[in-house]
CSV table of C-alpha atoms in Angstrom, one decimal:
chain,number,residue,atom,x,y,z
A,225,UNK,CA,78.2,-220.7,-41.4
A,226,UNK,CA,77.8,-221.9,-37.9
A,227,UNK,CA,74.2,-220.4,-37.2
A,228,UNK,CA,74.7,-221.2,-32.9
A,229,UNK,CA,77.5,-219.2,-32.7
A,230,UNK,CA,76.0,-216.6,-35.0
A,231,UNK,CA,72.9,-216.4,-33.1
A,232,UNK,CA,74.4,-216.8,-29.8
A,233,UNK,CA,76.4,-213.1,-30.3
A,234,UNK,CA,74.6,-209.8,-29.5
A,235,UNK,CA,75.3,-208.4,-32.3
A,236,UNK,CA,74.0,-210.9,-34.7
A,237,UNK,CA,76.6,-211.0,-36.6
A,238,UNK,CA,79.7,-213.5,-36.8
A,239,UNK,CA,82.9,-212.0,-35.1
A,240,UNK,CA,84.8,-212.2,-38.1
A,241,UNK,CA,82.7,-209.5,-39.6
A,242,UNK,CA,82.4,-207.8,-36.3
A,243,UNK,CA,86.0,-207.7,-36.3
A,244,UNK,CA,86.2,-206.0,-39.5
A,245,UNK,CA,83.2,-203.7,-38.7
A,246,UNK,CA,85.1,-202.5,-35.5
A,247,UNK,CA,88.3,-201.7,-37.8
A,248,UNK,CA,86.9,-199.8,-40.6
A,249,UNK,CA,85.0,-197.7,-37.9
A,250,UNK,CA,88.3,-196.7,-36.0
A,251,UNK,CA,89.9,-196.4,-39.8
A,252,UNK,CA,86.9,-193.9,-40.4
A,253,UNK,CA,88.0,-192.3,-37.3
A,254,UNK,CA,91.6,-191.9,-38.5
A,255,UNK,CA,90.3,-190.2,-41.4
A,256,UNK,CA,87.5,-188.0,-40.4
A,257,UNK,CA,90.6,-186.6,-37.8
A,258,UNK,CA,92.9,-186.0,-40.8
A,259,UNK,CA,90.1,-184.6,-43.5
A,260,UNK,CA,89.0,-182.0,-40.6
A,261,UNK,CA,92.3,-181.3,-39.4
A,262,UNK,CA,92.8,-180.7,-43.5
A,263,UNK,CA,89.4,-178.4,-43.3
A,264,UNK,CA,90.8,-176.4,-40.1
A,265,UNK,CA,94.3,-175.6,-42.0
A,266,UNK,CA,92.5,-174.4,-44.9
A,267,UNK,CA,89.8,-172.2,-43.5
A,268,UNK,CA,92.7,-170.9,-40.8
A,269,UNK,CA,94.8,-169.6,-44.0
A,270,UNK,CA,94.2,-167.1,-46.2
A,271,UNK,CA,95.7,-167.8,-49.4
A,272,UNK,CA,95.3,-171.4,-49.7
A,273,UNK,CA,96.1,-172.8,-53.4
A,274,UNK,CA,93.7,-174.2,-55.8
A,275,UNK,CA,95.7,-175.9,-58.3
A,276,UNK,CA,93.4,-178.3,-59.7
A,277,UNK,CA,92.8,-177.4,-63.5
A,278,UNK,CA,89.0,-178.5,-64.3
A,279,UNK,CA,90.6,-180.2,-67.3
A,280,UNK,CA,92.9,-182.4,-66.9
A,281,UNK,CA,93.5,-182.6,-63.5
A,282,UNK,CA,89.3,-182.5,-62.2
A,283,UNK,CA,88.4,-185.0,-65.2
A,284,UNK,CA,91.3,-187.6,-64.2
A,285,UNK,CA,90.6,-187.5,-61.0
A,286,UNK,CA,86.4,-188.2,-61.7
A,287,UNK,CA,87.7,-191.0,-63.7
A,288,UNK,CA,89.6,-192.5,-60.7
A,289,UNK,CA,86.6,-192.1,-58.7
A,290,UNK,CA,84.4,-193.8,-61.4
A,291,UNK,CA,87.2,-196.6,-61.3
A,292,UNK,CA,86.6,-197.1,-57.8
A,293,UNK,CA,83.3,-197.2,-57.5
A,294,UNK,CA,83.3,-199.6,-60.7
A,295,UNK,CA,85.1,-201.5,-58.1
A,296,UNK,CA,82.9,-202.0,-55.4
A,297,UNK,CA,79.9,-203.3,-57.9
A,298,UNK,CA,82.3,-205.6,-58.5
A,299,UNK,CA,83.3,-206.5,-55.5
A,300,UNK,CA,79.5,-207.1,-54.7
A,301,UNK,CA,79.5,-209.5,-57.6
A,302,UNK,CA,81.9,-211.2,-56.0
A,303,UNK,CA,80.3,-211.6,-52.7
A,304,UNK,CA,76.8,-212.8,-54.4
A,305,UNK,CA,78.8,-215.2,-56.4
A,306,UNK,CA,80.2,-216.6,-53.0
A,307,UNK,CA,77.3,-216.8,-51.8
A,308,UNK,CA,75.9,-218.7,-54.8
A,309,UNK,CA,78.8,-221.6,-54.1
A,310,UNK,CA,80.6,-220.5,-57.6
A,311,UNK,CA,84.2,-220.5,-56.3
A,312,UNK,CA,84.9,-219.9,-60.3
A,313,UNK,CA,83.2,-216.8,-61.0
A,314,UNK,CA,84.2,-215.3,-57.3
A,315,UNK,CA,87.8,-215.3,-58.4
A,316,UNK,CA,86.9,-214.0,-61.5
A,317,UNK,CA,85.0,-210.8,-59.7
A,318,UNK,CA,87.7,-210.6,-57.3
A,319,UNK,CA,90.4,-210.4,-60.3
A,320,UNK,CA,88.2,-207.7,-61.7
A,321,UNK,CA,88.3,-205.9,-58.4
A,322,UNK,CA,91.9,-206.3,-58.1
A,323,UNK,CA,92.7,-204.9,-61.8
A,324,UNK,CA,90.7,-201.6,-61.1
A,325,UNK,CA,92.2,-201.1,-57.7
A,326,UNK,CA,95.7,-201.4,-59.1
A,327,UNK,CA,94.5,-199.4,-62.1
A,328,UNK,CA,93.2,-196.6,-59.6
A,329,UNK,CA,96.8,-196.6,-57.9
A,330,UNK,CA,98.4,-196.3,-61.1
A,331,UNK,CA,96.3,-193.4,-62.0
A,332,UNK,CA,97.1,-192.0,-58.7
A,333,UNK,CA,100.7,-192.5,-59.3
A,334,UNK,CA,100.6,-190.6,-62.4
A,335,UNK,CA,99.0,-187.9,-60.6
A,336,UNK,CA,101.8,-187.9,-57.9
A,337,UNK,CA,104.3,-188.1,-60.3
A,338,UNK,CA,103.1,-184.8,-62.4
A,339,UNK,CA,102.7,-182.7,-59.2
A,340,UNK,CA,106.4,-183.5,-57.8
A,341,UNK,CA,108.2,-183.4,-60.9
A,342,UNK,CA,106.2,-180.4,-63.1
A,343,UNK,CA,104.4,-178.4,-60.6
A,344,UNK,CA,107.0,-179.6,-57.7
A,345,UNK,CA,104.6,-179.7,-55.0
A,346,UNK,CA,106.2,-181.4,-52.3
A,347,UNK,CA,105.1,-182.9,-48.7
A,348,UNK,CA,107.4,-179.4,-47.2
A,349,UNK,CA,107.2,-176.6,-50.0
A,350,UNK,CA,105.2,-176.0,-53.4
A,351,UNK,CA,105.2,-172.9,-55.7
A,352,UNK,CA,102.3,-171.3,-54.3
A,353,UNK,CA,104.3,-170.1,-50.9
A,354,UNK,CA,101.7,-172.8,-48.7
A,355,UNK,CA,103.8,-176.0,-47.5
A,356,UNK,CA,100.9,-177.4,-45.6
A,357,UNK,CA,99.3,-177.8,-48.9
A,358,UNK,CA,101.9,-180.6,-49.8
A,359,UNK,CA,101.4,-182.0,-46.2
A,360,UNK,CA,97.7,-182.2,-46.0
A,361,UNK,CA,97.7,-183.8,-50.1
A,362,UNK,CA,100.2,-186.2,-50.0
A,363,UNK,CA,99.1,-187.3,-46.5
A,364,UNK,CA,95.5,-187.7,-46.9
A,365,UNK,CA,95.6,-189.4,-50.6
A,366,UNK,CA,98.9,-191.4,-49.6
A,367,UNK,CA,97.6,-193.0,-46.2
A,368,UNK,CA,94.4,-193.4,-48.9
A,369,UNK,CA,96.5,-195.2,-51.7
A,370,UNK,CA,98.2,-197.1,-49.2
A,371,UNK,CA,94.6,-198.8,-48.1
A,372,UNK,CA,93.8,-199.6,-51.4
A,373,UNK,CA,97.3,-201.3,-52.1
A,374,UNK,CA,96.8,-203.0,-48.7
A,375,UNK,CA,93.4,-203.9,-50.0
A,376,UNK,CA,94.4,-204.9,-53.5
A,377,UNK,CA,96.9,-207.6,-51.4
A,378,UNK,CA,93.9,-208.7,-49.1
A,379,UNK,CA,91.6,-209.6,-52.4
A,380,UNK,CA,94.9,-211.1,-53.7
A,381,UNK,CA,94.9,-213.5,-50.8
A,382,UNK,CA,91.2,-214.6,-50.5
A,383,UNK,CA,91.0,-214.9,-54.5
A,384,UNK,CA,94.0,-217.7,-54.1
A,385,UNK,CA,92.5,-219.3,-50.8
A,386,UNK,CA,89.2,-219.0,-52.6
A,387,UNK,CA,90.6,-220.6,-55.6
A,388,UNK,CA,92.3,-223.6,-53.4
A,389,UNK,CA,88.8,-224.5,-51.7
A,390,UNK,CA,89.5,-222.5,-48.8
A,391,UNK,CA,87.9,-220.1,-46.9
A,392,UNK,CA,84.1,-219.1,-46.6
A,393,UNK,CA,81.0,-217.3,-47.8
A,394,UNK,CA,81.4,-215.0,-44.7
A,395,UNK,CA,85.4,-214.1,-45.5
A,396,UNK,CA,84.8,-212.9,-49.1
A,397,UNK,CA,82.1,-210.9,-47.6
A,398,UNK,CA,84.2,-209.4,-45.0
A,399,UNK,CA,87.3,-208.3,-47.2
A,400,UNK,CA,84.1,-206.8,-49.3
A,401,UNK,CA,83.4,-204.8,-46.3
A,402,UNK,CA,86.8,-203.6,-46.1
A,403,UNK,CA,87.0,-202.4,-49.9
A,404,UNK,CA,83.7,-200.9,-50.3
A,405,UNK,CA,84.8,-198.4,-46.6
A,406,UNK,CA,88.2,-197.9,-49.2
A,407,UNK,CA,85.6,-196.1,-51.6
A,408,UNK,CA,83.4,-194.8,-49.3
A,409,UNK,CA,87.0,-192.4,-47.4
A,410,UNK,CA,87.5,-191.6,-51.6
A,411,UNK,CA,83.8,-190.3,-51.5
A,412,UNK,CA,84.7,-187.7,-49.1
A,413,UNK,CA,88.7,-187.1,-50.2
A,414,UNK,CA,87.4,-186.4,-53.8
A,415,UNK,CA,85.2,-183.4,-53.3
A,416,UNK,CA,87.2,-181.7,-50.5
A,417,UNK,CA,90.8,-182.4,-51.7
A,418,UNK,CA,89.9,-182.3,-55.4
A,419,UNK,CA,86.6,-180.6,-56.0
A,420,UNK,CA,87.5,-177.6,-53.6
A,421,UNK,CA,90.6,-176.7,-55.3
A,422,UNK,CA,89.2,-176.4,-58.5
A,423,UNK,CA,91.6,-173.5,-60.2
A,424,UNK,CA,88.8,-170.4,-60.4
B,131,UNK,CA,71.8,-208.0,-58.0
B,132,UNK,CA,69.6,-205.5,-60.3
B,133,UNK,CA,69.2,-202.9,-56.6
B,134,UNK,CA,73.0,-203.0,-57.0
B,135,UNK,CA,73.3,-201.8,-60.3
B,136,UNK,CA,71.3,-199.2,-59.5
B,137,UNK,CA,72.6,-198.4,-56.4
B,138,UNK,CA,75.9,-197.7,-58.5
B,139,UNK,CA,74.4,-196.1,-61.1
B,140,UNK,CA,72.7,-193.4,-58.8
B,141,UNK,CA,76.2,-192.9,-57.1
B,142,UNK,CA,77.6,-192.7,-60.5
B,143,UNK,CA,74.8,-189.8,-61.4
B,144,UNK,CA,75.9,-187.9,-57.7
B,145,UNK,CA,79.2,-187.8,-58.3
B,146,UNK,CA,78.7,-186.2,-62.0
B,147,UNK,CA,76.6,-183.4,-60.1
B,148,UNK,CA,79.5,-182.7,-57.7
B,149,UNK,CA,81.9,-182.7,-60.6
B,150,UNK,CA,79.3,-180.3,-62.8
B,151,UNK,CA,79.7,-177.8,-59.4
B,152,UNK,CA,83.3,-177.9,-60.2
B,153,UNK,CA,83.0,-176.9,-63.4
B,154,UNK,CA,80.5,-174.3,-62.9
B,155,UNK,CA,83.0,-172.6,-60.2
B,156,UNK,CA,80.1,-172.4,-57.9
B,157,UNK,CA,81.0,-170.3,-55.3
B,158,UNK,CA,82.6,-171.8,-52.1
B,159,UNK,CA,80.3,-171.9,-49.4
B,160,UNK,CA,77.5,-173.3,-51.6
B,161,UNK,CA,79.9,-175.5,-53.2
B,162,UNK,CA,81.0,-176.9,-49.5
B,163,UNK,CA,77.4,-177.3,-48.5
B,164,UNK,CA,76.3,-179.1,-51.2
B,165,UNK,CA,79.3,-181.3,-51.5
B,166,UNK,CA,78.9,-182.2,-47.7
B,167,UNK,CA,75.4,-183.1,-48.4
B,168,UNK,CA,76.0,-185.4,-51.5
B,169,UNK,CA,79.0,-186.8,-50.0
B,170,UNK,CA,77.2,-188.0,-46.6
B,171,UNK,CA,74.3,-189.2,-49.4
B,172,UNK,CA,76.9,-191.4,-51.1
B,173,UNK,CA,78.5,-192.7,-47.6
B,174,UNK,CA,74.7,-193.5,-46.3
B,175,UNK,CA,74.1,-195.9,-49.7
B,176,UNK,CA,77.5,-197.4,-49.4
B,177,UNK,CA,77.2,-198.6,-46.0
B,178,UNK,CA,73.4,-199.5,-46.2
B,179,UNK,CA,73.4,-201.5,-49.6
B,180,UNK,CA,77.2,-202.5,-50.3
B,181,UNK,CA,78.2,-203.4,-46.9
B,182,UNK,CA,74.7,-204.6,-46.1
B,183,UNK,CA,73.9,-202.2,-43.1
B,184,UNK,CA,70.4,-202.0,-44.0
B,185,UNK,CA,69.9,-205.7,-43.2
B,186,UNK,CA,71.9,-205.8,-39.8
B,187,UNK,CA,70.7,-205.3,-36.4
B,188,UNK,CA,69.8,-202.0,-34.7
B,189,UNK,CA,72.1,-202.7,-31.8
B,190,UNK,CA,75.3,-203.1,-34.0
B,191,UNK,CA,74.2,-199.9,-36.3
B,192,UNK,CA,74.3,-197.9,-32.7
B,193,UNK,CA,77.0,-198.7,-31.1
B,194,UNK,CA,79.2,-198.6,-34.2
B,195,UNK,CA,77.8,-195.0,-35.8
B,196,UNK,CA,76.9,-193.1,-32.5
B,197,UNK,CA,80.6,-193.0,-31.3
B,198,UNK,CA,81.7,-191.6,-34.9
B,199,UNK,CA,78.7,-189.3,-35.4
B,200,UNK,CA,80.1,-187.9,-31.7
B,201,UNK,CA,83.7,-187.0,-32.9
B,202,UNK,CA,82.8,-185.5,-35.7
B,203,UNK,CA,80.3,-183.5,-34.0
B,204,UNK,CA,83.5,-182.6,-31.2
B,205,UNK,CA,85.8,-181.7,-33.8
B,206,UNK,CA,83.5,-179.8,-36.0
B,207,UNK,CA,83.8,-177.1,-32.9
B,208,UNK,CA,86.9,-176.2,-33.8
B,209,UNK,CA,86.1,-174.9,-37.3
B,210,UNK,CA,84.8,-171.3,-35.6
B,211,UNK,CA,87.7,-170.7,-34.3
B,212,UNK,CA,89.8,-171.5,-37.5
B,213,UNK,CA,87.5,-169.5,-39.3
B,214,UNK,CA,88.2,-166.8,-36.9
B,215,UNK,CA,91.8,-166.8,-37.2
B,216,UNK,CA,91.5,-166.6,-41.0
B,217,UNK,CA,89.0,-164.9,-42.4
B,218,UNK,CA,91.5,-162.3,-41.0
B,219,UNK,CA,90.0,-160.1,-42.9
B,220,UNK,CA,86.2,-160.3,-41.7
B,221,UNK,CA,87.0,-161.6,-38.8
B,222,UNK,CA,89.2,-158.4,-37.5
B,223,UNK,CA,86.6,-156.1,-39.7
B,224,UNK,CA,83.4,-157.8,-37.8
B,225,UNK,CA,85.7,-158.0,-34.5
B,226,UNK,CA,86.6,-154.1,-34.9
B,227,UNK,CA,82.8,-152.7,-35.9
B,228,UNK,CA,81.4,-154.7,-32.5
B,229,UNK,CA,81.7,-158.1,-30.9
B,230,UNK,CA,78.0,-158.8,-31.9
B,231,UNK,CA,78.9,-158.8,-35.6
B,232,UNK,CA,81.7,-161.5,-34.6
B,233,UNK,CA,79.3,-163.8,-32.8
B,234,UNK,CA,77.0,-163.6,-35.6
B,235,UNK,CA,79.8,-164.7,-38.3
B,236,UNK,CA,80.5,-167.4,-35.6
B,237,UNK,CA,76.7,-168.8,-35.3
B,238,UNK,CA,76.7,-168.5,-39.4
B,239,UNK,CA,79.6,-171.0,-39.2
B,240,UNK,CA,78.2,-173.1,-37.4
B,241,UNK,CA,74.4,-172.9,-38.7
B,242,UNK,CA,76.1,-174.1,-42.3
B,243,UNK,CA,77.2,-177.6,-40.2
B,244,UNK,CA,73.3,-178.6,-39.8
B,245,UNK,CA,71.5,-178.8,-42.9
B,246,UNK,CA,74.1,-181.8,-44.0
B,247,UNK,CA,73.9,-183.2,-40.9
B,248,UNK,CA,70.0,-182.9,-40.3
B,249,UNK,CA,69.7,-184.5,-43.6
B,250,UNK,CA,71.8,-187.6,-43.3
B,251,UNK,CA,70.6,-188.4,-40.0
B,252,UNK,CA,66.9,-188.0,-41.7
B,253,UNK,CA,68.6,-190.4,-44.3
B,254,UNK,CA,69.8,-192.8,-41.5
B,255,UNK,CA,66.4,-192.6,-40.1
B,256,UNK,CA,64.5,-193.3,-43.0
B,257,UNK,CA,66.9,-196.5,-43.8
B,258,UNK,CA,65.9,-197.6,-40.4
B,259,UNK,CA,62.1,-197.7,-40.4
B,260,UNK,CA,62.2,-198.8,-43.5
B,261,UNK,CA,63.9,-202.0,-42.9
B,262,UNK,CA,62.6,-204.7,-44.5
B,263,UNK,CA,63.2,-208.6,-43.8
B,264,UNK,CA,65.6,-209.3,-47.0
B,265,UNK,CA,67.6,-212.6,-47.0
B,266,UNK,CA,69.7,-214.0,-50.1
């Protein structure tokens, strides 16, 4: 790391990582907008559904959020290894990040796929007479699932540079930063899209 | 690497008391509270140990968390007035027996916002003064 340039910024920080710390707060923004917008919708109606079953739909969706926080331990694995020079076991970490980011979309998916085609909740009508229940779901957890695909793609192309020699200590931390903020959004959708529509 | 591992496990152990809530059926309001709290628990840890925001500057922790802690607190006003149009019920029954009962329901609203946000900025500040030098 060039320690000049590092020192020489106000923030004491390099910019790469400033960069990234200015996006995930303005992605944070994006979210906080939608998950109170979400919160004003529900509170202004008074019949809103609460679909989720404690079993199976609350338990598979505690094991999704267990999968994603699994994730982000290793993910800080990754970035100590990085740190350590092992270019080896940082793939390795990264690959493990990778496979439980993919395997929390797929769990997602499976989700998706039983409300549209058994309970046929879509984004503009659902049984339960409340179409801004579809709007609010598939909009908060898609634009949710879509960051951790994104992010799944980003690992994907630091574990190759990583693997080729390329890249540094400070861009595996960085693409950390990014994928631990993709739990952190899950740590509020969870409990307020999930654990607030628990079916009485 | 150990202060990780236990970082996750204690998230691990928060999110199983938000899921027990669940499965109690605790009533809404004290389900919402406590959920809010636990939740802006979990965000605090994440951005303090995994992205490392305990061992950054003061300056960047400012100017990036003051201008988010500010929207939410702008958009949190609109709640009372969703809860107003709702609430149809209470809401026209407190409107009808006198305005006062309304304004109360209102400020009760609103008083349920603090406690989760008192405690994380306690949270914040305790993360702050206790910053210690930690490198590698």
């Amino acid at each position: 790391m060039n320690h000049a340039a590092a020192s020489s910024s106000p923030f004491g920080i390099g910019s790469k990582k400033f960069g990234m710390w200015l996006f995930v707060v303005s992605d944070a923004l994006t979210f906080t907008t939608l998950l109170i917008c979400y919160t004003y919708l529900r509170m202004a109606s008074d019949d809103w559904p609460l679909p989720f079953a404690f079993s199976p739909s609350i338990i598979f969706s505690s094991v999704m959020t267990l999968v994603l926080l699994t994730s982000s331990l290793t993910m800080v694995f990754a970035v100590d290894a990085m740190k350590s020079g092992d270019r080896r076991r940082t793939v390795r970490w990264l690959g493990a990040t990778m496979v439980a980011g993919a395997a929390f979309v797929l769990l997602h998916l499976t989700e998706w796929r039983h409300l549209i085609f058994d309970e046929k909740v879509t984004p503009w009508s659902n049984p339960w007479n409340q179409p801004l229940f579809g709007a609010t779901f598939f909009g908060i957890t898609g634009l949710h699932m879509l960051h951790v695909t994104a992010g799944v793609i980003y690992l994907g192309v630091v574990a190759a540079g990583v693997l080729r020699g390329r890249f540094t200590e400070e861009d595996v931390e960085v693409s950390g930063l990014y994928w631990h903020f993709v739990d952190l959004v899950w740590m509020f959708v969870f409990p307020m899209i999930y654990l607030m529509s628990v079916t009485p | 690497m150990k202060l990780f591992v236990k970082v996750w496990v204690f998230l691990l152990l928060l999110t199983a008391v938000e899921v027990y809530l669940a499965y109690l059926r605790a009533a809404p309001v004290v389900m919402l509270a406590v959920l809010l709290v636990i939740s802006l628990m979990k965000a605090v840890y994440i951005i303090a140990y995994f992205m490392h925001m305990k061992y950054e500057g003061r300056l960047l922790r400012w100017s990036l968390f003051l201008p988010l802690v500010i929207l939410i607190l702008a958009l949190l006003g609109i709640l009372p007035d969703a809860a107003r149009a709702q609430c149809i019920q209470c809401g026209r029954t407190a409107a009808a027996q006198n305005s006062e009962r309304a304004r109360v329901l209102n400020r009760g609203i609103v008083a349920m916002v603090v406690p989760p946000l008192l405690l994380s900025a306690g949270l914040l500040w305790r993360l702050r003064t206790r910053r210690e030098v930690r490198r590698g």
